mmCIF file of C-alpha atoms in Angstrom:
data_model
loop_
_atom_site.group_PDB
_atom_site.id
_atom_site.type_symbol
_atom_site.label_atom_id
_atom_site.label_comp_id
_atom_site.label_asym_id
_atom_site.label_seq_id
_atom_site.Cartn_x
_atom_site.Cartn_y
_atom_site.Cartn_z
ATOM 1 C CA MET A 8 15.068 6.576 -9.042
ATOM 2 C CA PRO A 9 15.301 2.778 -9.394
ATOM 3 C CA GLN A 10 17.013 1.811 -12.633
ATOM 4 C CA ASN A 11 14.200 -0.540 -13.715
ATOM 5 C CA THR A 12 11.468 2.081 -13.373
ATOM 6 C CA LYS A 13 9.636 2.841 -16.609
ATOM 7 C CA VAL A 14 8.253 6.367 -16.643
ATOM 8 C CA GLU A 15 5.510 7.632 -18.919
ATOM 9 C CA VAL A 16 5.043 11.405 -18.934
ATOM 10 C CA ARG A 17 1.632 12.613 -20.035
ATOM 11 C CA ARG A 18 1.256 16.292 -20.900
ATOM 12 C CA SER A 19 -2.155 17.882 -20.474
ATOM 13 C CA PRO A 20 -3.218 21.290 -21.800
ATOM 14 C CA ARG A 21 -5.900 21.425 -19.049
ATOM 15 C CA ARG A 22 -3.413 20.829 -16.234
ATOM 16 C CA ARG A 23 -2.049 24.165 -14.992
ATOM 17 C CA ARG A 24 -0.942 24.114 -11.354
ATOM 18 C CA THR A 25 -0.396 20.495 -10.337
ATOM 19 C CA VAL A 26 1.715 17.481 -11.175
ATOM 20 C CA SER A 27 0.499 13.982 -10.305
ATOM 21 C CA ALA A 28 2.161 10.595 -10.339
ATOM 22 C CA TYR A 29 0.984 7.038 -9.792
ATOM 23 C CA ARG A 30 2.067 3.473 -10.412
ATOM 24 C CA ASP A 31 0.354 1.577 -13.210
ATOM 25 C CA GLY A 32 1.644 -1.977 -13.201
ATOM 26 C CA ASP A 33 5.365 -1.913 -13.930
ATOM 27 C CA LYS A 34 5.482 1.750 -14.952
ATOM 28 C CA THR A 35 5.045 5.114 -13.304
ATOM 29 C CA VAL A 36 2.762 7.672 -14.943
ATOM 30 C CA VAL A 37 3.531 11.342 -14.312
ATOM 31 C CA LEU A 38 0.943 13.923 -15.375
ATOM 32 C CA VAL A 39 2.360 17.403 -16.092
ATOM 33 C CA PRO A 40 1.102 20.651 -17.646
ATOM 34 C CA ALA A 41 1.641 20.819 -21.405
ATOM 35 C CA THR A 42 3.420 24.166 -20.923
ATOM 36 C CA PHE A 43 6.377 22.606 -19.098
ATOM 37 C CA SER A 44 9.843 22.924 -20.578
ATOM 38 C CA ARG A 45 11.884 19.710 -20.761
ATOM 39 C CA ALA A 46 13.926 20.882 -17.759
ATOM 40 C CA GLU A 47 10.783 21.533 -15.679
ATOM 41 C CA GLU A 48 9.427 18.152 -16.714
ATOM 42 C CA LYS A 49 12.628 16.386 -15.662
ATOM 43 C CA ARG A 50 12.765 18.231 -12.333
ATOM 44 C CA TRP A 51 9.152 17.366 -11.514
ATOM 45 C CA VAL A 52 9.415 13.760 -12.681
ATOM 46 C CA ASP A 53 12.426 13.268 -10.386
ATOM 47 C CA ARG A 54 10.608 14.956 -7.493
ATOM 48 C CA MET A 55 7.450 12.879 -7.963
ATOM 49 C CA LEU A 56 9.408 9.628 -8.208
ATOM 50 C CA GLU A 57 11.143 10.481 -4.911
ATOM 51 C CA ARG A 58 7.766 11.159 -3.282
ATOM 52 C CA LEU A 59 6.307 7.883 -4.527
ATOM 53 C CA GLU A 60 9.346 5.955 -3.295
ATOM 54 C CA ALA A 61 9.162 7.610 0.123
ATOM 55 C CA ARG A 62 5.473 6.888 0.502
ATOM 56 C CA GLU A 63 5.847 3.300 -0.649
ATOM 57 C CA GLY A 64 8.757 2.810 1.754
ATOM 58 C CA ARG A 65 6.514 3.896 4.624
ATOM 59 C CA ARG A 66 3.822 1.483 3.485
ATOM 60 C CA ARG A 67 6.195 -1.453 2.989
ATOM 61 C CA PRO A 68 7.645 -2.450 6.344
ATOM 62 C CA ASP A 69 10.422 -5.019 6.407
ATOM 63 C CA ASP A 70 9.900 -8.421 8.036
ATOM 64 C CA GLU A 71 11.200 -7.234 11.403
ATOM 65 C CA SER A 72 8.817 -4.260 11.449
ATOM 66 C CA LEU A 73 5.983 -6.518 10.324
ATOM 67 C CA HIS A 74 6.691 -8.869 13.245
ATOM 68 C CA SER A 75 6.722 -5.942 15.697
ATOM 69 C CA ARG A 76 3.444 -4.704 14.240
ATOM 70 C CA ALA A 77 1.898 -8.161 14.683
ATOM 71 C CA LEU A 78 2.960 -8.265 18.348
ATOM 72 C CA ASP A 79 1.455 -4.824 18.894
ATOM 73 C CA LEU A 80 -1.846 -5.895 17.295
ATOM 74 C CA ALA A 81 -1.896 -9.100 19.371
ATOM 75 C CA ASP A 82 -1.447 -7.078 22.560
ATOM 76 C CA ARG A 83 -4.013 -4.461 21.586
ATOM 77 C CA TYR A 84 -6.818 -6.695 20.283
ATOM 78 C CA LEU A 85 -6.113 -10.233 21.535
ATOM 79 C CA GLU A 86 -4.772 -9.625 25.057
ATOM 80 C CA GLY A 87 -1.421 -11.006 23.920
ATOM 81 C CA LEU A 88 -2.852 -14.500 23.364
ATOM 82 C CA ALA A 89 -1.256 -14.852 19.930
ATOM 83 C CA GLN A 90 2.544 -14.771 19.908
ATOM 84 C CA PRO A 91 3.912 -15.369 16.410
ATOM 85 C CA THR A 92 7.435 -16.729 16.154
ATOM 86 C CA SER A 93 7.923 -15.159 12.715
ATOM 87 C CA VAL A 94 6.061 -12.799 10.416
ATOM 88 C CA ARG A 95 7.330 -12.233 6.893
ATOM 89 C CA TRP A 96 6.447 -11.181 3.361
ATOM 90 C CA VAL A 97 6.267 -13.923 0.720
ATOM 91 C CA ASP A 98 6.024 -13.810 -3.064
ATOM 92 C CA ASN A 99 4.340 -17.174 -3.635
ATOM 93 C CA GLN A 100 0.794 -16.330 -2.485
ATOM 94 C CA GLN A 101 -1.209 -15.224 -5.494
ATOM 95 C CA THR A 102 -4.674 -16.284 -4.313
ATOM 96 C CA ARG A 103 -4.406 -15.551 -0.564
ATOM 97 C CA TRP A 104 -3.587 -12.399 1.335
ATOM 98 C CA GLY A 105 -1.971 -14.270 4.206
ATOM 99 C CA SER A 106 -1.428 -17.643 5.807
ATOM 100 C CA CYS A 107 -0.157 -19.072 9.050
ATOM 101 C CA THR A 108 1.075 -22.296 10.562
ATOM 102 C CA PRO A 109 -0.292 -22.547 14.120
ATOM 103 C CA GLU A 110 2.045 -25.450 14.933
ATOM 104 C CA ASN A 111 5.150 -23.285 14.681
ATOM 105 C CA GLY A 112 3.627 -19.802 15.051
ATOM 106 C CA SER A 113 4.686 -18.492 11.641
ATOM 107 C CA ILE A 114 2.691 -15.948 9.642
ATOM 108 C CA ARG A 115 3.223 -15.109 5.990
ATOM 109 C CA LEU A 116 1.709 -12.148 4.152
ATOM 110 C CA SER A 117 1.439 -11.900 0.391
ATOM 111 C CA ARG A 118 3.704 -9.218 -0.993
ATOM 112 C CA ARG A 119 0.657 -8.108 -3.002
ATOM 113 C CA LEU A 120 -0.379 -6.352 0.230
ATOM 114 C CA SER A 121 2.739 -4.203 0.346
ATOM 115 C CA GLY A 122 1.832 -0.690 -0.608
ATOM 116 C CA MET A 123 -1.786 -1.092 0.521
ATOM 117 C CA PRO A 124 -3.038 1.097 3.364
ATOM 118 C CA ALA A 125 -1.684 0.141 6.792
ATOM 119 C CA TRP A 126 -5.176 -0.573 8.155
ATOM 120 C CA VAL A 127 -5.648 -3.237 5.463
ATOM 121 C CA VAL A 128 -2.313 -4.895 6.256
ATOM 122 C CA ASP A 129 -3.207 -4.724 9.971
ATOM 123 C CA TYR A 130 -6.484 -6.506 9.280
ATOM 124 C CA VAL A 131 -4.744 -9.362 7.440
ATOM 125 C CA LEU A 132 -2.156 -9.592 10.219
ATOM 126 C CA LEU A 133 -4.874 -9.753 12.864
ATOM 127 C CA HIS A 134 -6.791 -12.374 10.863
ATOM 128 C CA GLU A 135 -3.685 -14.581 10.799
ATOM 129 C CA LEU A 136 -2.946 -13.885 14.470
ATOM 130 C CA VAL A 137 -6.417 -15.128 15.376
ATOM 131 C CA HIS A 138 -5.663 -18.319 13.416
ATOM 132 C CA LEU A 139 -2.783 -18.943 15.826
ATOM 133 C CA ILE A 140 -5.471 -19.191 18.525
ATOM 134 C CA ILE A 141 -8.394 -20.618 16.523
ATOM 135 C CA PRO A 142 -7.521 -22.545 13.346
ATOM 136 C CA HIS A 143 -11.041 -22.543 11.814
ATOM 137 C CA HIS A 144 -13.402 -19.776 10.633
ATOM 138 C CA GLY A 145 -16.183 -20.363 13.171
ATOM 139 C CA GLN A 146 -18.102 -17.695 15.083
ATOM 140 C CA GLU A 147 -15.501 -17.572 17.864
ATOM 141 C CA PHE A 148 -12.841 -16.790 15.239
ATOM 142 C CA TRP A 149 -14.866 -13.948 13.694
ATOM 143 C CA ASP A 150 -15.722 -12.516 17.105
ATOM 144 C CA LEU A 151 -11.986 -12.069 17.764
ATOM 145 C CA VAL A 152 -11.283 -10.688 14.268
ATOM 146 C CA HIS A 153 -14.050 -8.109 14.685
ATOM 147 C CA ARG A 154 -12.293 -6.625 17.689
ATOM 148 C CA TYR A 155 -10.322 -4.774 15.031
ATOM 149 C CA PRO A 156 -12.429 -1.651 14.361
ATOM 150 C CA LYS A 157 -11.706 -1.518 10.615
ATOM 151 C CA ALA A 158 -12.267 -5.233 9.958
ATOM 152 C CA GLU A 159 -15.317 -4.828 7.709
ATOM 153 C CA ARG A 160 -13.820 -1.877 5.844
ATOM 154 C CA ALA A 161 -10.603 -3.815 5.206
ATOM 155 C CA ARG A 162 -12.491 -6.916 4.048
ATOM 156 C CA GLY A 163 -14.444 -4.742 1.620
ATOM 157 C CA TYR A 164 -11.237 -3.161 0.352
ATOM 158 C CA LEU A 165 -9.645 -6.564 -0.270
ATOM 159 C CA GLU A 166 -12.790 -7.885 -1.949
ATOM 160 C CA GLY A 167 -12.772 -4.859 -4.240
ATOM 161 C CA VAL A 168 -9.126 -5.385 -5.148
ATOM 162 C CA SER A 169 -9.789 -9.079 -5.806
ATOM 163 C CA ALA A 170 -12.817 -8.301 -7.989
ATOM 164 C CA ALA A 171 -11.004 -5.748 -10.123
ATOM 165 C CA PRO A 172 -8.012 -7.429 -11.786
ATOM 166 C CA ARG A 173 -6.600 -4.151 -13.124
ATOM 167 C CA LEU A 174 -6.372 -2.773 -9.612
ATOM 168 C CA ASP A 175 -3.431 -3.939 -7.567
ATOM 169 C CA ALA A 176 -1.191 -2.704 -4.786
ATOM 170 C CA GLY A 177 0.611 -0.480 -7.277
ATOM 171 C CA HIS A 178 -2.521 1.511 -8.161
ATOM 172 C CA SER A 179 -5.425 0.627 -5.914
ATOM 173 C CA GLY A 180 -7.748 3.440 -6.893
ATOM 174 C CA ASP A 181 -8.464 4.169 -3.240
ATOM 175 C CA VAL A 182 -9.253 7.766 -2.392
ATOM 176 C CA GLY A 183 -8.677 10.112 0.515
ATOM 177 C CA GLU A 184 -5.652 9.889 2.766
ATOM 178 C CA ASP A 185 -4.627 6.587 1.200
ATOM 179 C CA GLU A 186 -4.797 7.829 -2.388
ATOM 180 C CA ASP A 187 -2.213 6.098 -4.527
ATOM 181 C CA ASP A 188 -1.229 8.997 -6.677
ATOM 182 C CA ILE A 189 1.044 11.732 -5.425
ATOM 183 C CA GLU A 190 0.304 15.310 -6.299
ATOM 184 C CA GLY A 191 2.546 18.342 -6.198
ATOM 185 C CA ASP A 192 1.436 21.962 -6.251
ATOM 186 C CA LEU A 193 3.521 23.939 -8.658
ATOM 187 C CA GLY A 194 2.814 27.260 -6.943
ATOM 188 C CA ALA A 195 5.841 29.507 -7.162
ATOM 189 C CA ASP A 196 7.729 26.951 -9.248
ATOM 190 C CA LEU A 197 5.730 27.994 -12.308
ATOM 191 C CA ASP A 198 7.010 31.518 -11.939
ATOM 192 C CA ARG A 199 10.671 30.561 -11.634
ATOM 193 C CA SER A 200 12.718 30.414 -14.778
ATOM 194 C CA ASP A 201 14.702 27.247 -15.195
ATOM 195 C CA SER A 202 18.378 27.711 -15.820
ATOM 196 C CA ALA A 203 18.939 24.100 -16.880
#
């Protein structure tokens, strides 16, 4: 567990067989059954923090992986026409999701995207890749962007995140396979006595 992580444990009398965890700003909220002993709580908090870290690590590629992903997207959707010289995360973009400099082939993505679903990051990458070919937002630009099958879905996702200030990459509120909370089934663990 990272040393700076603030953890808030919430006990629920209605929760019986699951433990959930999610990021809420700079803290992690872990929801546990009210019947947990302190040892069970600690064990499950540690387990859920590990799961969140693992999932976030998969969602947060490093700059080298991001560059490889951009090249793959350029080959798949743009016939290799866009060849970025660099692709990297930046912390100074608070109003944009991404930017590029066509003159030198560099692409920058806002770190606010890290942790968002891969298909959303791919959309922003593709958008910036198209700018390496077409610098404006004319019809030709959008025709290339819409080669990406999830373009409209990703735009809607980003618009929703932008419209809801409380929602961010740490707790996007998305559902389904990209749900931002992690859940664990207690199953047999409820029946085991804890020796700690």
